[in-house]
Coordinates of C-alpha atoms in Angstrom, one line a residue:
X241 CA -5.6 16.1 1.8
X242 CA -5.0 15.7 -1.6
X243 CA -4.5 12.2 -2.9
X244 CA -3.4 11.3 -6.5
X245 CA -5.5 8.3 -6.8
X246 CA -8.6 10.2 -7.4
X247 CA -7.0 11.1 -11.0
X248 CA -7.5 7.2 -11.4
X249 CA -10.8 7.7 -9.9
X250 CA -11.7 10.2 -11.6
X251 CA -10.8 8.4 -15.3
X252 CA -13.1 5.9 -13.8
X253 CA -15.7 7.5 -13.4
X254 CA -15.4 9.1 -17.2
X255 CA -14.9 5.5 -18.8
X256 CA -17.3 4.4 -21.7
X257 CA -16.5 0.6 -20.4
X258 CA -16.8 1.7 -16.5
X259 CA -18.1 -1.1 -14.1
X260 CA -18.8 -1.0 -10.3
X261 CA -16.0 0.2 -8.9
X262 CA -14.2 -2.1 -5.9
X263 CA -11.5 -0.2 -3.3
X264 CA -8.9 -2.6 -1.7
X265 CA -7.1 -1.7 1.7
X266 CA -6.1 -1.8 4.7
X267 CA -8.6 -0.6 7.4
X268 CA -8.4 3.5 7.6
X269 CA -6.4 4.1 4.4
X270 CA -9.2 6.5 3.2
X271 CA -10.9 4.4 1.1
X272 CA -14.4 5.9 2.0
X273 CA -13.2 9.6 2.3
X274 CA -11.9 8.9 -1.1
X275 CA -15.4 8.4 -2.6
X276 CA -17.0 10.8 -0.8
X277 CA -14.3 13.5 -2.1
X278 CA -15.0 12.1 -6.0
X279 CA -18.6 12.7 -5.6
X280 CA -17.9 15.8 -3.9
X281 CA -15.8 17.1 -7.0
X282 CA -17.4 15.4 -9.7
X283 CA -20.7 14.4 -8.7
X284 CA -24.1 16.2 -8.0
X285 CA -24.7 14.1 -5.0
X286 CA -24.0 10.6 -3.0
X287 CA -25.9 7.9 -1.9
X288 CA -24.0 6.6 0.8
X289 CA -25.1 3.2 2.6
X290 CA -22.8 1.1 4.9
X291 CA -23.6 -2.2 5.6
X292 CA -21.3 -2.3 8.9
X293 CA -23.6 0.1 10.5
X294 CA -27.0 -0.9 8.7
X295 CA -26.5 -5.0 8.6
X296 CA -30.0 -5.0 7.5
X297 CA -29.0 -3.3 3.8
X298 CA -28.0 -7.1 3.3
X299 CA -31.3 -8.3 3.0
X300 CA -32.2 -6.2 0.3
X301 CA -30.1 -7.4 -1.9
X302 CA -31.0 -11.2 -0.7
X303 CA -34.4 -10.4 -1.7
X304 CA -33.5 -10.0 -5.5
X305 CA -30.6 -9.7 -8.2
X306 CA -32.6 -7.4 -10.0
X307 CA -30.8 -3.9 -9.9
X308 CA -33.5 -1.8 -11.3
X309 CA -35.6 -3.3 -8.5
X310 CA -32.9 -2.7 -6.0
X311 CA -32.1 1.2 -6.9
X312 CA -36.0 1.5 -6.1
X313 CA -35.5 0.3 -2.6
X314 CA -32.5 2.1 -2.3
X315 CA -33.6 5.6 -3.6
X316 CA -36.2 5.3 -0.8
X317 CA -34.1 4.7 2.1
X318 CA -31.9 7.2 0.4
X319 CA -34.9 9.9 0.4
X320 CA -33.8 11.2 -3.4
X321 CA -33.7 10.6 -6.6
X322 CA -30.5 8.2 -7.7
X323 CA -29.7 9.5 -11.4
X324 CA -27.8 7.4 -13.5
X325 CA -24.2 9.7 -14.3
X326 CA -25.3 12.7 -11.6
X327 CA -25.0 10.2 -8.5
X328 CA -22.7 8.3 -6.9
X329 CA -23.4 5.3 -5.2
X330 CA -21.0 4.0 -2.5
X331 CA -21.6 0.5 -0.8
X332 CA -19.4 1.0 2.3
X333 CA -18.0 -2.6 4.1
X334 CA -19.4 -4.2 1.2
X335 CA -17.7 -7.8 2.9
X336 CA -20.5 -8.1 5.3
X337 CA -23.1 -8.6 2.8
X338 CA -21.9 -11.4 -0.2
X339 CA -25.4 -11.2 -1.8
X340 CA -24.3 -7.0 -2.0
X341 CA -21.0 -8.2 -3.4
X342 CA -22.6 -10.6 -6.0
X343 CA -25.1 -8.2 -7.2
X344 CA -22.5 -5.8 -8.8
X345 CA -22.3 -8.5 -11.4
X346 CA -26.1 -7.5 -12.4
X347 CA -25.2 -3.5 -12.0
X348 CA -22.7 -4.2 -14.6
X349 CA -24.6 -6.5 -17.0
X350 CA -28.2 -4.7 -16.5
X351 CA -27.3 -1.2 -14.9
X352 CA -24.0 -0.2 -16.1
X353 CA -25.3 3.4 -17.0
X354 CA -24.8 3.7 -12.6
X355 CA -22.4 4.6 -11.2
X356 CA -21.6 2.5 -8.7
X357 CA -18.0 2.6 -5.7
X358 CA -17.8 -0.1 -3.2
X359 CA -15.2 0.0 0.0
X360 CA -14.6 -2.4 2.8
X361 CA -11.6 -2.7 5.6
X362 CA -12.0 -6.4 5.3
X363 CA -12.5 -6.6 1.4
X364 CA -9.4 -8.2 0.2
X365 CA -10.6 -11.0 2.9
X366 CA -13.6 -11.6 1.4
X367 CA -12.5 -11.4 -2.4
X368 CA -10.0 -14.2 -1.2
X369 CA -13.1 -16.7 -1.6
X370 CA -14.3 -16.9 -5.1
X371 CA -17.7 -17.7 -4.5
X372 CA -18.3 -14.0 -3.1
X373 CA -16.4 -12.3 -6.2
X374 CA -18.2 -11.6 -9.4
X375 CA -15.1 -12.4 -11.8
X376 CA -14.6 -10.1 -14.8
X377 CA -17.6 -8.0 -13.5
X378 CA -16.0 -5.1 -11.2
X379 CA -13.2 -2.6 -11.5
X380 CA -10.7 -3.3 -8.5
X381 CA -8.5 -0.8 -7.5
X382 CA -6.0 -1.0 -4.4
X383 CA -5.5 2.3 -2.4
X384 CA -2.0 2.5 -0.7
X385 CA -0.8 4.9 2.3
X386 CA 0.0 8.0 1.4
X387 CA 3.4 8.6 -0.5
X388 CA 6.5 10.7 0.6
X389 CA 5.0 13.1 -1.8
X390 CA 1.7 13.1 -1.2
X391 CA 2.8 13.6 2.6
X392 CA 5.0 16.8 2.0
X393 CA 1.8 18.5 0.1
X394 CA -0.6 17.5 3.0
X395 CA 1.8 19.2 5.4
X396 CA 2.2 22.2 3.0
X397 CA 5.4 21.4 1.3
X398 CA 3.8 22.1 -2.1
X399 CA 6.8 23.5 -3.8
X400 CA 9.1 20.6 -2.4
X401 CA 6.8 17.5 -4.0
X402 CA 6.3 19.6 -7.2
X403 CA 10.0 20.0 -7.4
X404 CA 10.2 16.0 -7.2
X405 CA 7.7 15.4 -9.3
X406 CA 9.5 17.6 -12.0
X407 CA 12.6 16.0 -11.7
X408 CA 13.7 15.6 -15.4
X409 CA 16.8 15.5 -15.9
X410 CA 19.3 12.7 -13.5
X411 CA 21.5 15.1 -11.5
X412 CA 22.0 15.8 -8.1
X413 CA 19.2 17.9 -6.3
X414 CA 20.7 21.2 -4.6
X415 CA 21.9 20.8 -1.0
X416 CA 19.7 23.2 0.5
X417 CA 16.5 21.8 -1.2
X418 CA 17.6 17.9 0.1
X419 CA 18.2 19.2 3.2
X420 CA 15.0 20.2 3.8
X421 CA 13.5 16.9 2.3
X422 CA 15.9 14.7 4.8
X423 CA 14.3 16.3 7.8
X424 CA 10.7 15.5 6.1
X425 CA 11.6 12.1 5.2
X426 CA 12.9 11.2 8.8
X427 CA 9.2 12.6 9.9
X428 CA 7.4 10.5 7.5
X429 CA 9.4 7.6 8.4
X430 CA 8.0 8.0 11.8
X431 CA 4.4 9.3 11.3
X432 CA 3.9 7.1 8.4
X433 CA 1.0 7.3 5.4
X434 CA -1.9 6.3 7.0
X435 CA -4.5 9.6 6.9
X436 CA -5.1 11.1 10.4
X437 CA -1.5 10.5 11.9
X438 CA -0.7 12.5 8.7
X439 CA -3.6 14.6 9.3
X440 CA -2.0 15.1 13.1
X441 CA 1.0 15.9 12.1
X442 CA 0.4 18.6 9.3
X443 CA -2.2 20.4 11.6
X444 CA -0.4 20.9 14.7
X445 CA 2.9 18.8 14.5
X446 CA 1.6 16.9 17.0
X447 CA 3.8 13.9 17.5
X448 CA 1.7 12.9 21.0
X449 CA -1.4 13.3 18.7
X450 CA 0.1 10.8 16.1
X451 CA 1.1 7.8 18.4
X452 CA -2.2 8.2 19.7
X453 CA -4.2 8.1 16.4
X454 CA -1.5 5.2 15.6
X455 CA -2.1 3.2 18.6
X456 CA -6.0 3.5 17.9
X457 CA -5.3 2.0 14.4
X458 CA -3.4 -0.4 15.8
X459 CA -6.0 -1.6 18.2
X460 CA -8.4 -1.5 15.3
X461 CA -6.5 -4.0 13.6
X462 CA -6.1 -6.5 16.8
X463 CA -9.8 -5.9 16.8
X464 CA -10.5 -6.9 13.6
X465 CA -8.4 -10.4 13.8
X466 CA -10.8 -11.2 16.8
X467 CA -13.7 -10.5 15.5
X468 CA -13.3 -10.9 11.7
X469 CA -10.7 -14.2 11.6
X470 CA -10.8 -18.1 11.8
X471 CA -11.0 -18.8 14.9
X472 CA -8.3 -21.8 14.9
X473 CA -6.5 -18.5 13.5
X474 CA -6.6 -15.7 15.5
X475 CA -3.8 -16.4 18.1
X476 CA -1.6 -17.2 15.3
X477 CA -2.1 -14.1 13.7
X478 CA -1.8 -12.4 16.5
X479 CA 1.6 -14.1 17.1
X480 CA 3.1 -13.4 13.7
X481 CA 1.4 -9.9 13.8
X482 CA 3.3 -8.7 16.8
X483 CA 7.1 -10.3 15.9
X484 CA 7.2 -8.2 12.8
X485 CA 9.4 -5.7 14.6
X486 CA 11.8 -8.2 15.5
X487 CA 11.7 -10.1 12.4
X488 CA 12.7 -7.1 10.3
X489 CA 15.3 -6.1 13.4
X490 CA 17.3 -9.6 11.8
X491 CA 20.6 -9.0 9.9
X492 CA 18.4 -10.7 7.1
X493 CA 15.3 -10.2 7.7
X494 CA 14.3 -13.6 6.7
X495 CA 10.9 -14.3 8.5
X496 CA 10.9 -17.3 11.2
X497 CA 8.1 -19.0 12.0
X498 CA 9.7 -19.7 15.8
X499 CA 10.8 -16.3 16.5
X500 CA 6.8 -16.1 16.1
X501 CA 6.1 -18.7 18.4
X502 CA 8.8 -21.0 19.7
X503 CA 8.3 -24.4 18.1
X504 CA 6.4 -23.0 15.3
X505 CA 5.9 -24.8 11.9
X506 CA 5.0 -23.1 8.8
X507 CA 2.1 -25.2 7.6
X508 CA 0.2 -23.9 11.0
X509 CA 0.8 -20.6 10.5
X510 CA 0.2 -20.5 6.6
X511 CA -3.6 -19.8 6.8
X512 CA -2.5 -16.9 9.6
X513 CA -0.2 -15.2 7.3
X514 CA -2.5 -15.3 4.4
X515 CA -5.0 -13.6 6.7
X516 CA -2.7 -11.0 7.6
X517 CA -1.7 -10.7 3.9
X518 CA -5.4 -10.4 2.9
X519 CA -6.7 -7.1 4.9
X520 CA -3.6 -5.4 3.5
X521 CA -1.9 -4.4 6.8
X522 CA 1.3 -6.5 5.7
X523 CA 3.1 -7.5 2.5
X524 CA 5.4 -10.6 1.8
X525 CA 8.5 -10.4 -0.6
X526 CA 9.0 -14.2 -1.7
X527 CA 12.7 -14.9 -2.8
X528 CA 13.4 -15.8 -6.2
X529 CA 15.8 -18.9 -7.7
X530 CA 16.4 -16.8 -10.3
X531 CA 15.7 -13.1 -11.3
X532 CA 14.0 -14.0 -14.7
X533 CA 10.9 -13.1 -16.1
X534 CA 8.2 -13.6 -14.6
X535 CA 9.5 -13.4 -11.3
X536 CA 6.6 -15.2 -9.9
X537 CA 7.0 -18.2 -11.9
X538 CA 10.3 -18.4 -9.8
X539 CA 9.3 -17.7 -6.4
X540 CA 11.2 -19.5 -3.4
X541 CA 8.3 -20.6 -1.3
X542 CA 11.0 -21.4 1.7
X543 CA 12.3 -18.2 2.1
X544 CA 10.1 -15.1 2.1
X545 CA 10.5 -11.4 4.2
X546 CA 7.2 -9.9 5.7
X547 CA 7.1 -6.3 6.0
X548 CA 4.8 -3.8 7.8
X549 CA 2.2 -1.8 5.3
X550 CA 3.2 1.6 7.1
X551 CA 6.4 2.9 8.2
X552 CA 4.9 4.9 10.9
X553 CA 2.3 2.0 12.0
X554 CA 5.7 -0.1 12.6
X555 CA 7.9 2.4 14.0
X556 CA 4.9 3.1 16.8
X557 CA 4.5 -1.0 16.9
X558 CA 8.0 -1.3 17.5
X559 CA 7.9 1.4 20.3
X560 CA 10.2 3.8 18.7
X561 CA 10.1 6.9 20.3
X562 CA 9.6 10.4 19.2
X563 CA 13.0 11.9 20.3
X564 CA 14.4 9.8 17.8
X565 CA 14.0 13.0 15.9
X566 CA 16.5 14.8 17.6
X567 CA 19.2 13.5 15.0
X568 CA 18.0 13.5 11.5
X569 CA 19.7 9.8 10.7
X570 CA 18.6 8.2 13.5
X571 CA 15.0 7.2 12.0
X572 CA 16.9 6.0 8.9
X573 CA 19.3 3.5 11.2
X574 CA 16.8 2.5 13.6
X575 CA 17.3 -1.2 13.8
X576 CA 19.3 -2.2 11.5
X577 CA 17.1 0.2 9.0
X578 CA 14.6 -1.6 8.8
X579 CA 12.2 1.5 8.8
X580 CA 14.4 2.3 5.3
X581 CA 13.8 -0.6 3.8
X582 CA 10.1 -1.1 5.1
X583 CA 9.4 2.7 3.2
X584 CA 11.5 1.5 0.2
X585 CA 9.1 -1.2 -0.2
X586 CA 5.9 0.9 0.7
X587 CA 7.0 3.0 -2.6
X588 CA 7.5 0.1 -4.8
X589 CA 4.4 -1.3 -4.1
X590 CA 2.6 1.9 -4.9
X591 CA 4.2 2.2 -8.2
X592 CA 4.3 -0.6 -9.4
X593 CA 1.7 -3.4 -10.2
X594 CA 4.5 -6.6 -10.0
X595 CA 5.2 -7.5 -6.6
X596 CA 8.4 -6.9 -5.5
X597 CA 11.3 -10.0 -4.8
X598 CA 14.4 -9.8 -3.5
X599 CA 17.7 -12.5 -4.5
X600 CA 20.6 -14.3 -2.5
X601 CA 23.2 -16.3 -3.2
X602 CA 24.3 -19.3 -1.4
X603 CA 26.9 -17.2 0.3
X604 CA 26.5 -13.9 2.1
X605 CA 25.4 -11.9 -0.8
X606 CA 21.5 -10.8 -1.0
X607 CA 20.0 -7.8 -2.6
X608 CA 16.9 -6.7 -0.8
X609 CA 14.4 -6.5 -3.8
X610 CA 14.2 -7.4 -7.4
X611 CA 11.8 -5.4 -9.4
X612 CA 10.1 -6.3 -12.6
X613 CA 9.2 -3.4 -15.1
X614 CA 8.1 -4.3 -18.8
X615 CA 10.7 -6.9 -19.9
X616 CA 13.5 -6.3 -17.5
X617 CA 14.2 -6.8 -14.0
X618 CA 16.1 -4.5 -12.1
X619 CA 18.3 -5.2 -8.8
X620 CA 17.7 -2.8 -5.9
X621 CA 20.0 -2.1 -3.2
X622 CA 18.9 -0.4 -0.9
X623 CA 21.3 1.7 2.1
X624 CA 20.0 3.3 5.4
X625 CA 22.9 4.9 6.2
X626 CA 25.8 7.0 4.2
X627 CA 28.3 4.0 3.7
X628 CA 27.3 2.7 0.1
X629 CA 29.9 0.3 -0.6
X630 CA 28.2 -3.3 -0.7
X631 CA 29.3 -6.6 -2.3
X632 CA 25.6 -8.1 -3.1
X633 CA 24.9 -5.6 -5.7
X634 CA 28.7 -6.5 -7.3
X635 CA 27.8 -9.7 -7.2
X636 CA 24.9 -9.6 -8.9
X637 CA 26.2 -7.4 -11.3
X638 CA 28.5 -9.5 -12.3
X639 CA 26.2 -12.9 -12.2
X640 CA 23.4 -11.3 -14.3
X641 CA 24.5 -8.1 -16.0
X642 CA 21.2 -6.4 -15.3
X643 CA 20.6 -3.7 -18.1
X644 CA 19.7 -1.1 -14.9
X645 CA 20.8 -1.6 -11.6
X646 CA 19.8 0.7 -8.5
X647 CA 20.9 2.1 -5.4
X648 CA 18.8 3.3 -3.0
X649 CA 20.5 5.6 -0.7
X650 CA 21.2 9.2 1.0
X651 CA 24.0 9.4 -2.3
X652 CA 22.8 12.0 -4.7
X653 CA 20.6 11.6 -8.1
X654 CA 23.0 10.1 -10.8
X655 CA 23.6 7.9 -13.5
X656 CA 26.7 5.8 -14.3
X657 CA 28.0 2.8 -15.5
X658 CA 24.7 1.1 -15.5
X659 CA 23.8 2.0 -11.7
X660 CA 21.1 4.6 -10.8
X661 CA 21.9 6.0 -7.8
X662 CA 19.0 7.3 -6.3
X663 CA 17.9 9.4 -3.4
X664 CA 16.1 8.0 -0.5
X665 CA 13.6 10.8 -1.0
X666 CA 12.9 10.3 -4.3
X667 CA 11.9 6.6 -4.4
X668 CA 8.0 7.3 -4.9
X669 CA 9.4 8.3 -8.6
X670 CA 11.5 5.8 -9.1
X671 CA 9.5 4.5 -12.1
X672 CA 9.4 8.0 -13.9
X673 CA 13.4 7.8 -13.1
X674 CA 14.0 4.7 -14.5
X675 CA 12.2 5.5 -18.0
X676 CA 14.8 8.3 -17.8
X677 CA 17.5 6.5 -18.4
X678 CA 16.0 3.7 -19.9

């Protein structure tokens, strides 16, 4: 299962000012099969140690910062020679050892002619606390679900994502050809990014096989917030985790801390959602008081959106069944499309190193996100279903003369006016369309 991270990887791994490397994501993304496959292709072997399932590896590295004196230790338990350039060394659940995490700063200041790739499901937890990260020491690099494209090659579709990924010219994609990526879409919405549901469903088209490996995830996850967060914590996340489905399932999708838990308040369930935020298995869209640049510097701290990491983990969270593939819209305008707008996001966030915001108005006008690319910001709008016509994006328009507006929808690929319509299939390009017509 091809991914195209491991181009990034891979210019890692060939950089004259490479330091250890750091993987950020959400539990079962494939952040270790990631490693294993650059070592595999560009590597002469691994040294793989994981300090989940060895917790004493920790005490090596409490023993000493000295990294010559560690790689001895390590080459022994190892049982081969570690070569500086010919192996790779992967530290796997790096979090559960912070002396591990603070010795990278000596690799890079006394060993940087090692190569050296650390992973951990709980990672972006620990970095969170700055004692345990060695600042300005490490190379950090977040790995996302797969894309719609990256999905269509898994399941053989090789022609179809090459096709998209060609795309250079805006006009409208021939029927047959977008018919075909509809039907593959509506899957993906469904089975999602994450690896083996993906795997599940471009082996055998398994859909029983994917809510199982999905529900397994899942569990992992619920898992990990009893085990892993504060304790005053874990019912709160657990509480916030689990009325995501109806919180997206609003007409605005504005997250309420009492639809949550009644009676609710947000500065109790800050800490939870910061958690949540943390491991990567959701992602907050702040509003904005104004879409100028940056957009962080205006960020509405009241008024915020919280949206699943994976289509497919949501739709088998929310308990959407498989027949809803017996129409081919039906995934899109599952309630209120919030699956849509869920993937929409999931695409943006792999593109695109500014996080997302979205806008509204004091009246009934709201565009669900705002992106910001160099030095402009761009309005999205984004439509689940085949009616278009929508008064936010006018309004908008019309407010802050946006040099690039876009429309996300099941319209075809076009340019006019200032808007770029765009296909729901082709959002994972949307940056590469943009500089189009920019």
């Amino acid at each position: 299962m091809y991914r195209d991270v491991l181009k990034v990887l891979d210019q890692w791994r060939a950089s004259a000012h490479r330091k250890p490397l750091l993987l950020r994501g959400q539990r079962q993304v494939g952040k270790t099969w990631m490693l294993k496959e650059l070592a595999r292709l560009r590597y002469e072997r691994v040294a793989y140690f994981n300090f989940e399932a060895s917790p004493s590896l920790g005490s090596i590295f409490e023993s000493t910062k000295d990294p010559h004196r560690l790689l001895e230790t390590l080459t022994v338990l190892h049982g081969s020679r570690i070569e500086p350039g010919r192996t790779l060394i992967v530290l796997d659940e790096i979090q559960e050892s912070n002396a591990a995490l603070n010795a990278l700063k000596y690799f890079a200041e006394d060993a940087p002619e090692y190569h050296v790739a650390c992973a951990g499901s709980l990672l972006g937890v620990t970095l969170s606390r700055p004692s345990s990260f060695p600042v300005g020491k490490v190379d950090l690099l977040t790995i996302h679900p797969l894309t719609f494209s990256e999905f269509l090659r898994a399941c053989g579709e090789k022609s179809l994502a090459s096709h998209l990924e060609s795309i250079k010219e805006v006009r409208p994609v021939p029927e047959p050809l977008e018919s075909r990526l509809y039907e593959s879409l509506a899957t993906y919405l469904l089975v999602g990014g994450m690896p083996e549901p993906a795997r599940a469903w471009a082996e055998n088209a398994d859909m029983d096989r994917v809510r199982s490996t999905q529900r397994d995830i899942l569990t992992a996850y619920e898992l990990d917030f009893a085990k892993h967060a504060p304790p005053k914590d874990i019912a709160r996340i657990g509480h916030v985790w689990r009325s995501i489905p109806a919180q997206l399932a609003k007409e605005n999708r504005r997250f309420i801390y009492g639809a949550a838990r009644p009676g609710a308040r947000a500065r109790d369930y800050e800490g939870a959602l910061h958690w949540l935020e943390a491991t990567g298995v959701v992602t907050r869209v702040n509003a904005v008081t104004a879409p100028r640049l940056p957009l962080a510097g205006y960020d509405d701290v009241s008024g915020f959106k919280i949206y699943g990491s994976d289509t497919g983990l949501l739709a088998r969270q929310s308990g959407l069944e498989s027949t809803a593939l017996s129409s081919p819209s039906t995934p899109f305008t599952e309630f209120k499309g919030a699956l849509t707008e869920n993937y929409v996001l999931q695409s943006l966030v792999a593109q695109f190193e500014s996080a997302p915001r979205y806008w509204r108005a004091s009246g009934a006008a709201e565009v669900e996100f705002l992106l910001q690319r160099q030095d402009d910001v761009h309005p999205i709008e984004v439509k689940a279903g085949l009616a278009v016509r929508s008064r936010s994006l006018r309004v908008y328009r019309d407010a802050f003369a946006p040099k690039l507006a876009v429309r996300i929808s099941r319209r075809g690929l076009q340019h006019r006016d200032g808007l770029l319509d765009v296909p729901l299939y082709l959002t994972d390009q949307l940056d590469r369309l943009i500089g189009l017509v920019s």
